[in-house]
Short mmCIF file of C-alpha atoms in Angstrom, two decimals:
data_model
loop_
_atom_site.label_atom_id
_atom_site.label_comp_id
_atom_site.label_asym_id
_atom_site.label_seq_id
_atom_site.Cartn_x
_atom_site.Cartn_y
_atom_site.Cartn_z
CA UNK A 448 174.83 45.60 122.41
CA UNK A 449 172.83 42.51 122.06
CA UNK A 450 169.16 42.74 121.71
CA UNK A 451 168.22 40.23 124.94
CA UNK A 452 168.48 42.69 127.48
CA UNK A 453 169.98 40.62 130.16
CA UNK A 454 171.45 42.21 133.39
CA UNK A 455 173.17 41.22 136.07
CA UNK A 456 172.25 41.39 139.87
CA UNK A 457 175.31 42.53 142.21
CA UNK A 458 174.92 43.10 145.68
CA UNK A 459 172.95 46.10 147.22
CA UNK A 460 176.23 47.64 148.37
CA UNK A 461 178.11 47.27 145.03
CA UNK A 462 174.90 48.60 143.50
CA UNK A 463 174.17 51.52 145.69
CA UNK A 464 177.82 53.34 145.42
CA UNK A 465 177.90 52.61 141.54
CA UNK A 466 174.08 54.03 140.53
CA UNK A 467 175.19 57.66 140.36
CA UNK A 468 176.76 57.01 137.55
CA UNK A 469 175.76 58.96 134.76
CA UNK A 470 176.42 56.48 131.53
CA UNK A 471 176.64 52.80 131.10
CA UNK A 472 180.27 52.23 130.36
CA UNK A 473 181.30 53.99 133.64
CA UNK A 474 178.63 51.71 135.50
CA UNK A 475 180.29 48.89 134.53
CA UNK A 476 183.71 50.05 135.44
CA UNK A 477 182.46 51.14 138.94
CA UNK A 478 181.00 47.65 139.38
CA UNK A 479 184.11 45.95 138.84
CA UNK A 480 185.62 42.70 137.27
CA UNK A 481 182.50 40.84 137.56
CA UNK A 482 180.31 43.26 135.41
CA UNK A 483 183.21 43.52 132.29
CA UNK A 484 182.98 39.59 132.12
CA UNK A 485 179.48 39.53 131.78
CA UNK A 486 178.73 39.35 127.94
CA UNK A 487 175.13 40.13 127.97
CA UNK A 488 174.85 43.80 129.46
CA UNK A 489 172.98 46.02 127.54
CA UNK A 490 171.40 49.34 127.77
CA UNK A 491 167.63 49.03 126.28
CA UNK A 492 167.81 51.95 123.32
CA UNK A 493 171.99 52.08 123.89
CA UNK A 494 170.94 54.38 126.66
CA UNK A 495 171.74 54.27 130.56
CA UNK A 496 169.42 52.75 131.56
CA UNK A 497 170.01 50.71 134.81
CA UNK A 498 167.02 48.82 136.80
CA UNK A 499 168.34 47.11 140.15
CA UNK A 500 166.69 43.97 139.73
CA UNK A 501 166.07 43.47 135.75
CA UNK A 502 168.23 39.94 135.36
CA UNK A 503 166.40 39.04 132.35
CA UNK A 504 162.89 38.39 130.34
CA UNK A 505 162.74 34.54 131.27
CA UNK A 506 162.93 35.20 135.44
CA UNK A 507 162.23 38.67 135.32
CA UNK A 508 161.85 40.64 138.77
CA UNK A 509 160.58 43.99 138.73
CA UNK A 510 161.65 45.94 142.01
CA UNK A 511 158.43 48.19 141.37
CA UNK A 512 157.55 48.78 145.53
CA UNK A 513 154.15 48.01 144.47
CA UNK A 514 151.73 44.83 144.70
CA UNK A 515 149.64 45.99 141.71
CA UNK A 516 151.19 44.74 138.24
CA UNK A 517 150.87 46.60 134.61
CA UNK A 518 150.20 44.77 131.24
CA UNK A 519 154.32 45.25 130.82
CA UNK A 520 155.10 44.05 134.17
CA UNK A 521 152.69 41.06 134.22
CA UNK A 522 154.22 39.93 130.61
CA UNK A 523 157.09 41.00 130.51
CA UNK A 524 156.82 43.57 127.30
CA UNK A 525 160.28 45.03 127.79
CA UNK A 526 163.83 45.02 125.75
CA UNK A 527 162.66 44.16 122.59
CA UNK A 528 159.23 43.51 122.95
CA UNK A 529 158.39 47.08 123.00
CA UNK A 530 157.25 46.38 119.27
CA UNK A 531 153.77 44.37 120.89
CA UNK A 532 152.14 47.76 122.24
CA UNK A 533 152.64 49.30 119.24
CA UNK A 534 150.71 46.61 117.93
CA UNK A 535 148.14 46.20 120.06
CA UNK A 536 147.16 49.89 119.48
CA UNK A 537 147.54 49.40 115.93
CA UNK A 538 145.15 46.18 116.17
CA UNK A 539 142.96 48.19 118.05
CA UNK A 540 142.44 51.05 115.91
CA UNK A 541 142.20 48.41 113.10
CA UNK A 542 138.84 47.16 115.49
CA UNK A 543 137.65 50.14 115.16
CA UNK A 544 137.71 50.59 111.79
CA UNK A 545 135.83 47.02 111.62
CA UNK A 546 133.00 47.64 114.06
CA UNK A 547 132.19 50.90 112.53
CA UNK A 548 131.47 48.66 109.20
CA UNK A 549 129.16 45.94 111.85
CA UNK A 550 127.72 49.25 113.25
CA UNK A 551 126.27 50.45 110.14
CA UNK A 552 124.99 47.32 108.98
CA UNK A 553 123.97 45.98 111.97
CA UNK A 554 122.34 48.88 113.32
CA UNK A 555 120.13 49.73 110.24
CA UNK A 556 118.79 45.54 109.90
CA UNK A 557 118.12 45.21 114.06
CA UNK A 558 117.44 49.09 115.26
CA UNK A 559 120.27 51.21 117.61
CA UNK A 560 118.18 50.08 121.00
CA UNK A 561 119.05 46.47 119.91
CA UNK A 562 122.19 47.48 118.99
CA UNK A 563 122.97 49.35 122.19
CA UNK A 564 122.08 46.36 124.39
CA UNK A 565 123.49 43.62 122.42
CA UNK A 566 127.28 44.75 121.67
CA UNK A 567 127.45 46.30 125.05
CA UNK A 568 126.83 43.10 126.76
CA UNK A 569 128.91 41.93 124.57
CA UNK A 570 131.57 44.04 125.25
CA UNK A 571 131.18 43.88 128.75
CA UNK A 572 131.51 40.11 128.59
CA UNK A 573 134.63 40.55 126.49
CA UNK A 574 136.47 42.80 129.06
CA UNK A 575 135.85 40.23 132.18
CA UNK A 576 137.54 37.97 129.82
CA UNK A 577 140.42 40.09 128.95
CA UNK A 578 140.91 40.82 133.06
CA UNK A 579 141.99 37.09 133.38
CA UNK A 580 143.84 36.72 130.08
CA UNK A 581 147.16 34.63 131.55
CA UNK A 582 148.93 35.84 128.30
CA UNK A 583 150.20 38.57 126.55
CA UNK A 584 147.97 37.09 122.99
CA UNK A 585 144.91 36.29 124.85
CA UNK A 586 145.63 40.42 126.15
CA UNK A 587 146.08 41.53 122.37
CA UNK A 588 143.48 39.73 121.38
CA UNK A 589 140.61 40.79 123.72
CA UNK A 590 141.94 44.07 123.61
CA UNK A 591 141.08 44.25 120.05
CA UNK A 592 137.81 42.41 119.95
CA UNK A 593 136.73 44.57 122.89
CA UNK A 594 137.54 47.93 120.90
CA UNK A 595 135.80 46.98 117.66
CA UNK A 596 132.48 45.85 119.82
CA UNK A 597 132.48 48.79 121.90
CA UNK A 598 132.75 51.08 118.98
CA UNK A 599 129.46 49.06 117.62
CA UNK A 600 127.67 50.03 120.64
CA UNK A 601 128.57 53.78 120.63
CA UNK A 602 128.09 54.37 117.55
CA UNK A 603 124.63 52.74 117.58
CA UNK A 604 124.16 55.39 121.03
CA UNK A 605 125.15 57.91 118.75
CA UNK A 606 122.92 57.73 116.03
CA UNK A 607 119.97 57.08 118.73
CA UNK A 608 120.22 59.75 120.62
CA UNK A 609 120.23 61.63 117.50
CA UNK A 610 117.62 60.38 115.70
CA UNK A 611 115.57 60.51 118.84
CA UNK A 612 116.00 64.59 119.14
CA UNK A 613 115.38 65.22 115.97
CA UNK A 614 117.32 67.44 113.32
CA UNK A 615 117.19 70.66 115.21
CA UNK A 616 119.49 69.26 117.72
CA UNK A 617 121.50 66.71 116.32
CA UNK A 618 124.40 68.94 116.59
CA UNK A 619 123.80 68.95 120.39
CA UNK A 620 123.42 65.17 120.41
CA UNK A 621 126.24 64.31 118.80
CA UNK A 622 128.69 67.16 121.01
CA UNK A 623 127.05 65.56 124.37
CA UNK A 624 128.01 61.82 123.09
CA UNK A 625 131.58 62.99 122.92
CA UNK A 626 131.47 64.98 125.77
CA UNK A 627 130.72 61.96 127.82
CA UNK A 628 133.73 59.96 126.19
CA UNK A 629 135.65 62.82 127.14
CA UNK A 630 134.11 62.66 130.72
CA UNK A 631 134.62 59.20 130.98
CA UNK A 632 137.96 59.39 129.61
CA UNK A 633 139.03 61.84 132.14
CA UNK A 634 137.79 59.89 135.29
CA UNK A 635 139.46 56.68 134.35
CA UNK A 636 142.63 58.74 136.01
CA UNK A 637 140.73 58.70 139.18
CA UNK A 638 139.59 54.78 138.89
CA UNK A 639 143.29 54.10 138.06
CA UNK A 640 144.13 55.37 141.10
CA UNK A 641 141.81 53.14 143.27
CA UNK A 642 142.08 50.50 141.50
CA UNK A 643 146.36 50.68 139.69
CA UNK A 644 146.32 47.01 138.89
CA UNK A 645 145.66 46.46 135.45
CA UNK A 646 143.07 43.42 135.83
CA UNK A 647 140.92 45.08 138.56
CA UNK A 648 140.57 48.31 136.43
CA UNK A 649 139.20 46.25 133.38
CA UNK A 650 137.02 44.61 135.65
CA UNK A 651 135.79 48.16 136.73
CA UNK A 652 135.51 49.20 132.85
CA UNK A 653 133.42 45.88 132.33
CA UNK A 654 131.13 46.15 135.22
CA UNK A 655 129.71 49.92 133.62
CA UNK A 656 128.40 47.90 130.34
CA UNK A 657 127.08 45.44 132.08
CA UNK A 658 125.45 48.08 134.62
CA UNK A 659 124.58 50.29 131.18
#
């Protein structure tokens, strides 16, 4: 199997009485002559794996019945490309890392209320960009700045809201600032499902820093 991932389109008919097939070798002998000339079928993972209008990652077609696109549909992040999520999460928990360094240095020289307004504007600002990134590096690399400036932000909340109740309830501060990540993180299922595209629900993600 060769590592381009290039399929072949055959006609509906041809395709509908062959895709109950249950591995990839039979496939190709229910499609035919055509399909054991072509040189460049593979399986993605050497697994069945059969998508009806995958031709390849130069004039890809996904047959999603959907308008709305994903990061992987828009750029294409399939059959050997898998390897660039990986990385952008990587990146991103690298960011994290980062702006937890800015956050303490930051925080202590300007206060946590500058803190809070400055890197969440500037986070907000960042994710409008990354909504209209035409690119899969611009994507990786908003992604990332966006993670390591939000972290600045909450981590300068954090330390407010806990310095601000005092040390008798710190520990309630600090559970109610993760609470609301977990809130937060919850609802972003129902957003999603208003808003599935992948650039209008980063636009929705920006607009609550810039309405924080």
């Amino acid at each position: 199997m060769s590592s381009g991932c290039g399929h072949c389109v055959f006609d509906p008919i041809s395709i509908d009485s062959c895709d109950h097939r249950e591995d990839f070798s039979t496939l190709q002998d229910c499609l035919g002559e055509p399909a054991q000339e072509i040189a460049n079928w593979t399986t993605c993972n050497d697994e069945f794996n059969f998508d009806r209008s995958l031709r390849n990652r130069t004039n890809l077609v996904f047959d999603k019945g959907e308008p709305w696109e994903t990061a992987v549909t828009q750029f294409k992040l399939i059959c050997g490309d898998e390897w660039f999520d990986s990385l952008s999460t990587a990146l991103g928990l690298l960011s994290l890392m980062l702006g937890a360094y800015i956050a303490g240095i930051y925080t202590d020289r300007f206060g946590r209320k500058h803190a809070i307004m400055v890197w969440n504007s500037i986070t907000a600002v960042c994710l409008t960009i990354h909504a209209f990134m035409p690119n899969q590096y611009g994507f990786l690399a908003m992604r990332v700045l966006g993670n390591g400036f939000g972290h600045v932000s909450y981590l300068a909340q954090k330390a407010y809201s806990m310095e601000m109740l005092g040390p008798k309830r710190r520990a309630i501060s600090g559970a109610l600032a993760s609470a609301y990540f977990s809130i937060g993180y919850m609802s972003s299922s129902a957003v999603a499902y208003f808003l599935p595209d992948w650039r209008g629900f980063t636009l929705a993600y920006a607009g609550i820093g810039i309405n924080y």
